[in-house]
Coordinates of C-alpha atoms and ligand atoms in Angstrom, one line a residue:
X1 CA 3.4 1.5 -34.6
X2 CA 0.5 1.4 -37.0
X3 CA -1.3 -1.9 -36.6
X4 CA -4.6 -3.6 -37.4
X5 CA -6.5 -6.3 -35.4
X6 CA -8.8 -8.6 -37.3
X7 CA -11.6 -9.9 -35.1
X8 CA -13.1 -7.8 -32.3
X9 CA -14.5 -10.3 -29.9
X10 CA -13.3 -11.1 -26.4
X11 CA -9.7 -11.4 -27.6
X12 CA -9.4 -8.9 -30.5
X13 CA -11.4 -6.0 -29.0
X14 CA -9.3 -6.1 -25.8
X15 CA -6.1 -6.5 -27.8
X16 CA -6.9 -3.5 -30.0
X17 CA -7.8 -1.3 -27.0
X18 CA -4.8 -2.3 -25.0
X19 CA -2.4 -1.7 -27.9
X20 CA -3.8 1.7 -28.5
X21 CA -3.5 2.5 -24.8
X22 CA 0.2 1.6 -25.1
X23 CA 0.7 4.3 -27.7
X24 CA 0.1 2.4 -30.9
X25 CA -2.1 3.5 -33.7
X26 CA -4.7 0.8 -34.1
X27 CA -7.6 -0.1 -36.4
X28 CA -9.9 -2.9 -35.4
X29 CA -11.8 -4.8 -38.1
X30 CA -14.8 -7.1 -37.7
X31 CA -17.6 -8.4 -40.0
X32 CA -20.2 -7.8 -37.3
X33 CA -21.5 -4.3 -38.0
X34 CA -23.3 -4.0 -34.6
X35 CA -20.1 -4.8 -32.7
X36 CA -18.1 -2.3 -34.7
X37 CA -20.7 0.4 -34.2
X38 CA -20.6 -0.1 -30.4
X39 CA -16.8 -0.1 -30.3
X40 CA -16.6 2.9 -32.6
X41 CA -18.8 4.8 -30.2
X42 CA -16.5 3.8 -27.3
X43 CA -18.9 1.2 -25.9
X44 CA -17.8 -2.4 -25.0
X45 CA -20.0 -5.0 -26.8
X46 CA -19.5 -7.4 -23.9
X47 CA -18.7 -7.2 -20.2
X48 CA -15.0 -7.1 -19.4
X49 CA -13.8 -5.1 -16.4
X50 CA -11.6 -2.2 -17.5
X51 CA -12.4 -2.3 -21.1
X52 CA -15.0 0.6 -21.2
X53 CA -12.4 2.9 -19.5
X54 CA -9.7 1.9 -22.1
X55 CA -12.1 2.4 -25.0
X56 CA -13.1 5.9 -23.7
X57 CA -9.5 6.9 -23.2
X58 CA -8.4 5.6 -26.7
X59 CA -11.4 7.3 -28.2
X60 CA -10.2 10.7 -26.8
X61 CA -6.6 10.3 -28.0
X62 CA -7.9 9.2 -31.5
X63 CA -5.4 6.2 -31.5
X64 CA -8.1 3.6 -32.0
X65 CA -10.6 3.2 -34.9
X66 CA -13.0 0.4 -35.8
X67 CA -14.3 -0.6 -39.2
X68 CA -16.0 -3.4 -41.1
X69 CA -13.9 -2.5 -44.1
X70 CA -10.8 -4.6 -44.2
X71 CA -9.1 -2.3 -46.8
X72 CA -8.6 0.1 -43.9
X73 CA -5.7 -2.0 -42.8
X74 CA -3.6 -0.4 -45.6
X75 CA -0.9 1.6 -44.0
X76 CA -0.6 -0.7 -41.0
X77 CA 2.6 -2.7 -40.8
X78 CA 1.4 -5.3 -38.3
X79 CA -1.9 -7.2 -38.6
X80 CA -3.1 -9.3 -35.7
X81 CA -5.5 -12.1 -36.2
X82 CA -7.8 -12.5 -33.2
X83 CA -10.8 -14.3 -34.5
X84 CA -12.5 -17.3 -32.8
X85 CA -11.7 -21.0 -33.4
X86 CA -14.8 -22.7 -32.0
X87 CA -15.5 -26.4 -31.9
X88 CA -16.7 -27.8 -35.3
X89 CA -20.4 -28.6 -35.4
X90 CA -19.6 -32.0 -36.9
X91 CA -16.8 -33.1 -34.6
X92 CA -14.3 -32.3 -31.9
X93 CA -11.8 -30.5 -34.1
X94 CA -11.4 -26.7 -34.3
X95 CA -13.4 -24.8 -36.8
X96 CA -10.9 -22.7 -38.7
X97 CA -13.3 -21.0 -41.1
X98 CA -12.9 -17.6 -39.3
X99 CA -9.1 -17.8 -39.3
X100 CA -9.1 -18.8 -43.0
X101 CA -11.6 -16.0 -43.9
X102 CA -9.5 -13.5 -42.0
X103 CA -6.3 -14.4 -43.8
X104 CA -8.1 -14.5 -47.2
X105 CA -9.5 -11.0 -46.5
X106 CA -6.1 -9.7 -45.6
X107 CA -4.2 -11.0 -48.7
X108 CA -5.2 -8.4 -51.2
X109 CA -4.2 -5.6 -48.8
X110 CA -0.9 -6.8 -47.6
X111 CA 2.3 -5.0 -48.6
X112 CA 5.8 -6.5 -48.8
X113 CA 7.4 -6.4 -45.3
X114 CA 4.1 -6.5 -43.4
X115 CA 3.9 -8.9 -40.5
X116 CA 0.8 -10.9 -39.9
X117 CA 0.6 -12.1 -36.3
X118 CA -1.7 -14.9 -35.4
X119 CA -3.1 -14.8 -31.9
X120 CA -6.0 -17.2 -32.2
X121 CA -5.7 -20.7 -30.7
X122 CA -5.2 -23.0 -33.6
X123 CA -4.3 -26.7 -34.1
X124 CA -0.6 -27.3 -34.5
X125 CA 0.4 -27.1 -38.2
X126 CA -2.0 -24.2 -39.1
X127 CA 0.6 -21.5 -39.1
X128 CA 2.7 -23.4 -41.6
X129 CA -0.3 -23.7 -43.9
X130 CA -1.2 -20.0 -43.6
X131 CA 2.4 -18.9 -44.1
X132 CA 2.3 -20.5 -47.6
X133 CA -0.6 -18.2 -48.5
X134 CA 0.9 -15.1 -46.9
X135 CA 4.6 -15.3 -48.0
X136 CA 3.9 -14.9 -51.8
X137 CA 2.7 -11.3 -51.0
X138 CA 6.1 -10.5 -49.5
X139 CA 4.5 -10.3 -46.1
X140 CA 5.5 -12.6 -43.2
X141 CA 3.7 -14.6 -40.6
X142 CA 4.4 -15.0 -36.9
X143 CA 2.4 -16.9 -34.3
X144 CA 2.0 -15.2 -31.0
X145 CA -0.5 -17.0 -28.7
X146 CA -2.6 -15.1 -26.3
X147 CA -3.0 -16.3 -22.7
X148 CA -5.6 -13.8 -21.4
X149 CA -8.2 -14.8 -18.9
X150 CA -11.6 -13.3 -19.2
X151 CA -12.3 -11.0 -16.3
X152 CA -8.6 -10.1 -16.3
X153 CA -8.2 -9.6 -20.0
X154 CA -7.0 -6.0 -19.9
X155 CA -4.4 -6.6 -17.3
X156 CA -3.3 -9.9 -18.9
X157 CA -2.9 -8.1 -22.3
X158 CA -0.9 -5.1 -20.9
X159 CA 1.1 -7.1 -18.4
X160 CA 1.3 -10.6 -19.8
X161 CA 3.2 -13.2 -17.7
X162 CA 5.2 -14.3 -20.8
X163 CA 5.4 -13.6 -24.5
X164 CA 5.8 -16.4 -27.0
X165 CA 6.9 -15.5 -30.6
X166 CA 6.7 -18.3 -33.1
X167 CA 8.7 -16.9 -36.0
X168 CA 10.8 -17.6 -39.1
X169 CA 13.0 -14.6 -39.1
X170 CA 15.0 -12.2 -36.8
X171 CA 13.1 -9.3 -38.4
X172 CA 9.8 -10.7 -37.1
X173 CA 11.3 -10.8 -33.6
X174 CA 12.4 -7.2 -33.9
X175 CA 8.9 -6.0 -35.0
X176 CA 7.2 -7.9 -32.1
X177 CA 9.7 -6.4 -29.7
X178 CA 8.6 -3.0 -30.8
X179 CA 4.9 -4.0 -30.4
X180 CA 5.6 -5.3 -26.8
X181 CA 8.3 -2.8 -25.9
X182 CA 6.5 -1.7 -22.7
X183 CA 6.0 -5.3 -21.4
X184 CA 9.6 -6.2 -22.3
X185 CA 10.9 -3.1 -20.4
X186 CA 9.5 -4.5 -17.2
X187 CA 11.3 -7.8 -17.6
X188 CA 8.4 -10.0 -19.1
X189 CA 9.9 -13.3 -20.2
X190 CA 10.1 -13.7 -24.0
X191 CA 10.4 -17.0 -25.7
X192 CA 11.3 -17.2 -29.4
X193 CA 10.3 -20.5 -31.0
X194 CA 9.3 -22.1 -34.3
X195 CA 5.6 -22.2 -35.5
X196 CA 4.6 -25.6 -34.1
X197 CA 6.1 -24.9 -30.7
X198 CA 4.3 -21.6 -30.4
X199 CA 1.0 -23.2 -31.4
X200 CA 1.5 -26.1 -29.0
X201 CA 2.4 -23.8 -26.1
X202 CA -1.1 -22.5 -26.0
X203 CA -2.8 -25.8 -26.5
X204 CA -0.5 -27.5 -23.9
X205 CA -1.2 -24.6 -21.3
X206 CA -4.9 -25.0 -21.6
X207 CA -4.7 -28.8 -21.5
X208 CA -2.7 -28.6 -18.3
X209 CA -5.1 -26.2 -16.7
X210 CA -8.1 -28.3 -17.7
X211 CA -6.3 -31.4 -16.3
X212 CA -5.6 -29.7 -13.0
X213 CA -9.2 -28.8 -12.5
X214 CA -10.4 -32.3 -13.5
X215 CA -7.8 -33.8 -11.2
X216 CA -9.3 -32.1 -8.2
X217 CA -12.8 -32.8 -9.4
X218 CA -11.8 -36.5 -9.6
X219 CA -10.6 -36.2 -6.0
X220 CA -14.0 -34.7 -5.2
X221 CA -15.7 -37.8 -6.5
X222 CA -13.4 -39.9 -4.3
X223 CA -14.1 -37.6 -1.3
X224 CA -17.8 -38.1 -1.9
X225 CA -17.4 -41.8 -1.6
X226 CA -15.3 -41.6 1.6
X227 CA -16.6 -38.6 3.6
X228 CA -13.4 -36.6 3.0
X229 CA -13.4 -32.9 2.3
X230 CA -11.8 -32.0 -1.1
X231 CA -11.4 -28.3 -0.2
X232 CA -9.1 -29.3 2.7
X233 CA -7.4 -31.8 0.5
X234 CA -6.7 -29.0 -2.1
X235 CA -5.3 -26.7 0.6
X236 CA -3.1 -29.4 1.9
X237 CA -1.6 -30.6 -1.4
X238 CA -1.5 -27.0 -2.6
X239 CA 1.1 -26.1 0.0
X240 CA 3.6 -28.2 -2.0
X241 CA 5.0 -25.5 -4.3
X242 CA 5.4 -28.1 -7.0
X243 CA 1.6 -28.6 -7.0
X244 CA 0.4 -25.1 -6.0
X245 CA -3.1 -24.2 -4.8
X246 CA -4.2 -22.3 -7.9
X247 CA -6.7 -24.0 -10.2
X248 CA -7.5 -26.6 -7.6
X249 CA -11.0 -25.5 -6.8
X250 CA -13.4 -28.4 -7.1
X251 CA -16.9 -27.7 -8.2
X252 CA -19.2 -27.8 -11.2
X253 CA -16.2 -27.8 -13.5
X254 CA -14.7 -25.7 -16.2
X255 CA -16.4 -24.1 -19.2
X256 CA -16.0 -21.1 -21.4
X257 CA -14.9 -20.4 -24.9
X258 CA -11.4 -21.9 -24.4
X259 CA -10.7 -24.9 -22.1
X260 CA -13.5 -27.3 -23.3
X261 CA -13.1 -26.8 -27.0
X262 CA -9.3 -26.6 -26.8
X263 CA -8.9 -30.0 -25.2
X264 CA -11.3 -31.6 -27.7
X265 CA -9.4 -29.9 -30.6
X266 CA -6.1 -31.1 -29.2
X267 CA -7.4 -34.7 -29.0
X268 CA -8.7 -34.4 -32.6
X269 CA -5.4 -33.0 -33.9
X270 CA -3.3 -35.6 -32.0
X271 CA -5.4 -38.3 -33.6
X272 CA -4.8 -36.8 -37.1
X273 CA -1.1 -36.9 -36.3
X274 CA -1.3 -40.6 -35.3
X275 CA -0.6 -39.6 -31.6
X276 CA -4.1 -39.9 -30.2
X277 CA -2.9 -42.1 -27.3
X278 CA -0.5 -39.4 -26.1
X279 CA -3.4 -37.2 -25.1
X280 CA -6.0 -39.9 -24.5
X281 CA -6.2 -38.7 -20.9
X282 CA -7.9 -35.5 -22.2
X283 CA -11.0 -37.5 -23.0
X284 CA -11.1 -38.5 -19.3
X285 CA -10.5 -34.9 -18.3
X286 CA -13.5 -33.9 -20.4
X287 CA -15.6 -36.8 -19.0
X288 CA -14.8 -36.0 -15.3
X289 CA -15.7 -32.3 -16.1
X290 CA -19.1 -33.1 -17.6
X291 CA -19.9 -35.6 -14.7
X292 CA -19.7 -32.8 -12.2
X293 CA -22.6 -31.0 -13.9
X294 CA -24.6 -34.1 -13.6
X295 CA -23.6 -34.4 -9.9
X296 CA -24.9 -30.9 -9.2
X297 CA -28.2 -31.7 -10.8
X298 CA -28.5 -34.9 -8.8
X299 CA -27.7 -33.0 -5.6
X300 CA -30.5 -30.5 -6.3
X301 CA -32.9 -33.3 -7.2
X302 CA -32.0 -35.2 -4.0
X303 CA -32.4 -32.0 -2.0
X304 CA -35.9 -31.6 -3.4
X305 CA -36.9 -35.1 -2.2
X306 CA -36.1 -37.0 -5.4
X307 CA -37.8 -34.9 -8.1
X308 CA -37.3 -31.4 -9.4
X309 CA -40.7 -31.5 -11.2
X310 CA -42.7 -28.3 -10.6
X311 CA -40.2 -27.2 -7.9
X312 CA -39.0 -23.6 -7.8
X313 CA -35.2 -23.7 -8.2
X314 CA -33.1 -20.5 -7.9
X315 CA -30.0 -20.7 -10.1
X316 CA -27.3 -18.3 -9.0
X317 CA -25.1 -17.6 -11.9
X318 CA -25.2 -18.1 -15.7
X319 CA -21.8 -17.0 -16.9
X320 CA -19.0 -19.6 -17.1
X321 CA -17.1 -17.7 -14.5
X322 CA -17.5 -14.5 -12.5
X323 CA -16.6 -11.1 -13.9
X324 CA -17.7 -12.2 -17.4
X325 CA -21.0 -12.2 -19.3
X326 CA -19.7 -15.1 -21.4
X327 CA -22.0 -18.1 -21.5
X328 CA -20.1 -20.2 -24.0
X329 CA -20.1 -23.8 -22.7
X330 CA -21.1 -22.5 -19.3
X331 CA -21.6 -25.2 -16.7
X332 CA -24.0 -22.8 -14.9
X333 CA -26.3 -22.4 -17.9
X334 CA -26.1 -26.1 -18.6
X335 CA -27.2 -26.9 -15.1
X336 CA -30.1 -24.4 -15.5
X337 CA -31.2 -25.9 -18.8
X338 CA -31.0 -29.5 -17.6
X339 CA -33.0 -28.7 -14.4
X340 CA -35.6 -27.1 -16.7
X341 CA -35.6 -30.3 -18.8
X342 CA -36.4 -32.2 -15.6
X343 CA -39.5 -30.1 -15.2
X344 CA -38.2 -27.7 -12.5
X345 CA -39.5 -24.2 -12.4
X346 CA -36.1 -22.6 -12.9
X347 CA -35.5 -19.0 -12.1
X348 CA -32.0 -17.8 -12.9
X349 CA -30.0 -14.6 -12.3
X350 CA -26.5 -13.5 -13.0
X351 CA -25.1 -10.0 -12.5
X352 CA -24.1 -9.7 -16.2
X353 CA -25.1 -12.7 -18.3
X354 CA -28.9 -12.7 -18.2
X355 CA -29.4 -11.1 -21.6
X356 CA -27.0 -13.5 -23.3
X357 CA -28.6 -16.5 -21.6
X358 CA -32.1 -15.3 -22.4
X359 CA -31.3 -15.0 -26.1
X360 CA -30.0 -18.6 -26.3
X361 CA -32.5 -20.1 -23.8
X362 CA -35.7 -18.1 -23.8
X363 CA -37.5 -21.1 -22.2
X364 CA -35.9 -20.5 -18.8
X365 CA -37.2 -18.2 -16.1
X366 CA -35.0 -15.2 -15.4
X367 CA -35.1 -12.8 -12.4
X368 CA -34.2 -9.1 -12.6
X369 CA -32.1 -9.1 -9.4
X370 CA -30.9 -11.1 -6.5
X371 CA -34.0 -10.6 -4.5
X372 CA -36.1 -11.8 -7.4
X373 CA -34.2 -15.0 -7.9
X374 CA -34.3 -16.0 -4.3
X375 CA -38.0 -15.2 -3.7
X376 CA -40.0 -18.4 -3.0
X377 CA -37.2 -20.8 -4.0
X378 CA -37.5 -24.4 -2.8
X379 CA -33.8 -25.0 -3.5
X380 CA -31.0 -22.7 -4.4
X381 CA -28.0 -23.7 -6.5
X382 CA -24.9 -21.5 -6.7
X383 CA -23.1 -22.2 -10.0
X384 CA -21.0 -19.1 -10.8
X385 CA -19.1 -17.7 -7.8
X386 CA -19.8 -13.9 -8.3
X387 CA -18.9 -11.8 -5.3
X388 CA -22.6 -11.1 -4.7
X389 CA -23.2 -14.8 -4.1
X390 CA -20.0 -15.4 -2.1
X391 CA -21.0 -12.6 0.2
X392 CA -24.6 -13.7 0.8
X393 CA -25.8 -13.5 4.4
X394 CA -27.2 -17.0 5.3
X395 CA -29.8 -15.6 7.8
X396 CA -31.1 -12.9 5.5
X397 CA -31.1 -15.3 2.5
X398 CA -33.1 -17.9 4.6
X399 CA -35.9 -15.3 5.0
X400 CA -36.2 -14.8 1.2
X401 CA -36.6 -18.4 0.2
X402 CA -39.4 -20.9 0.7
X403 CA -37.0 -23.7 1.8
X404 CA -33.5 -23.2 3.2
X405 CA -31.8 -25.7 1.0
X406 CA -28.6 -24.8 -1.0
X407 CA -26.3 -26.7 -3.3
X408 CA -23.0 -24.8 -3.5
X409 CA -21.7 -25.8 -6.9
X410 CA -18.5 -23.8 -6.4
X411 CA -17.6 -24.6 -2.8
X412 CA -17.4 -20.9 -1.9
X413 CA -19.7 -20.8 1.1
X414 CA -18.9 -21.7 4.6
X415 CA -20.9 -24.9 5.4
X416 CA -20.8 -24.3 9.2
X417 CA -22.1 -20.8 8.9
X418 CA -24.9 -21.8 6.6
X419 CA -25.9 -24.8 8.6
X420 CA -25.9 -22.7 11.7
X421 CA -28.4 -20.4 10.1
X422 CA -30.7 -23.3 9.5
X423 CA -29.7 -24.3 5.9
X424 CA -29.4 -27.7 4.5
X425 CA -26.0 -27.2 2.8
X426 CA -24.4 -29.5 0.2
X427 CA -21.1 -28.7 -1.5
X428 CA -19.2 -30.8 -4.0
X429 CA -16.7 -33.3 -2.5
X430 CA -17.5 -32.1 1.0
X431 CA -19.2 -34.0 3.7
Ligands
UDX1 C1 -8.5 -19.8 -20.0 C2 -7.0 -19.7 -19.6 O1 -6.9 -19.5 -18.2 C3 -6.4 -18.6 -20.4 O2 -5.0 -18.6 -20.1 C4 -6.6 -18.9 -21.9 O3 -6.0 -17.8 -22.6 C5 -8.1 -19.0 -22.2 O4 -8.7 -20.0 -21.3 P1 -10.7 -18.4 -19.3 O5 -11.5 -19.2 -20.2 O6 -10.9 -16.9 -19.3 O7 -9.1 -18.6 -19.5 O8 -11.0 -18.8 -17.8 P2 -10.2 -19.5 -16.5 O9 -10.0 -18.6 -15.5 O10 -9.1 -20.3 -17.0 O11 -11.4 -20.5 -16.1 C6 -11.9 -21.6 -16.9 C7 -12.9 -22.4 -16.3 O12 -12.4 -23.2 -15.2 C8 -14.0 -21.6 -15.6 O13 -15.3 -22.1 -15.9 C9 -13.7 -21.7 -14.1 O14 -14.9 -21.5 -13.4 C10 -13.2 -23.0 -14.0 N1 -12.2 -23.3 -12.9 C11 -11.1 -22.5 -12.8 C12 -12.6 -24.2 -11.9 O15 -13.6 -24.9 -12.0 N2 -11.7 -24.4 -10.9 C13 -10.5 -23.7 -10.8 O16 -9.8 -24.0 -9.8 C14 -10.2 -22.7 -11.7

């Protein structure tokens, strides 16, 4: 099928490349000329495992083009909207300016029978409003939320665990079935819903995931008051299949371009609908999450004898999670910035996110590699669980630092092993 993808960020670029690799003929559109230039040359403008290989392969088959000119969507029958919906600067709601601009830019180029497919995460009610703009052109709207995880975005796009179609006609279902023919042929569950249900599926999924993480982080707070070990607690309750062990890793908490802003936008939307109390717990979920960052900073300060002032602190990790260079609402970067604010001599390193972090926070110290970040450290704090950090050898690491003191903000190191190598080890919610 001939299709366009409006917005070539973490969501849209992966979607465009994945659709082309499935045999579709795709044009990706973005207003950011530098991003389009990179993509058109077959280069990924951000770190995402598997994306460079897809772009190169699509480049060779000629099935994927990129442009800043939205008129190039003419001839495509399906138009995906994959632009961002960040938090508003003046409140907790979602900022819909990019979605609105994408739809406005599409309108003059739509032909009767075209299908516009929203993938961005939007407040419930948005699709209905946008449909009123699109339907007069003879085109139709569907809402088809995207559940991809950064770091696994390519796999999640090509082999999604479910497909949700928010539609108003059988024809829209038929078109989406053609788009996703490959995934459907392998038995991927497909749910056909109305607009508000499709919009809410995404919001509810992210709210649930955020709640699960904050639940275990709340248990970590209780563990800290009682001497219990939250990692064992998670293992034990996780054996109950109704609970499950996934997303029960206590630590510095969740960040990224989705969970934090999505739970805030959900609260804001629920309040507009007069149902604020139904999701009032999400405010607590957010508060627990932010308290964990504070806890990590307090542990580092305690480990340094009560003050971080002028102390060399090695921050391991800047991205909001491993296998990503995304620093949006990153707990790791937040910890680094707050420690710097306390007067610490912060030196941070991340396998992929240093350049992004340096652009936003040039005041922090950055190392070029793992050896550089550890050299002379008076305390080490692990805040993004990259493989390089999980596999650190405690004895060798002890030789590199000035003082063998570590705060494991992701609970990924073995406390016994590290203590045996002479380290003062402190995890979160662990004795
Ligand atoms: C999330 C959803 O998983 C995805 O379905 C949705 O489409 C977008 O938002 P993503 O933001 O890529 O994806 O990251 P995810 O893997 O969900 O992790 C989010 C945050 O939670 C990260 O900061 C991660 O470190 C943290 N996390 C995750 C925990 O602190 N503990 C856990 O047990 C799991």
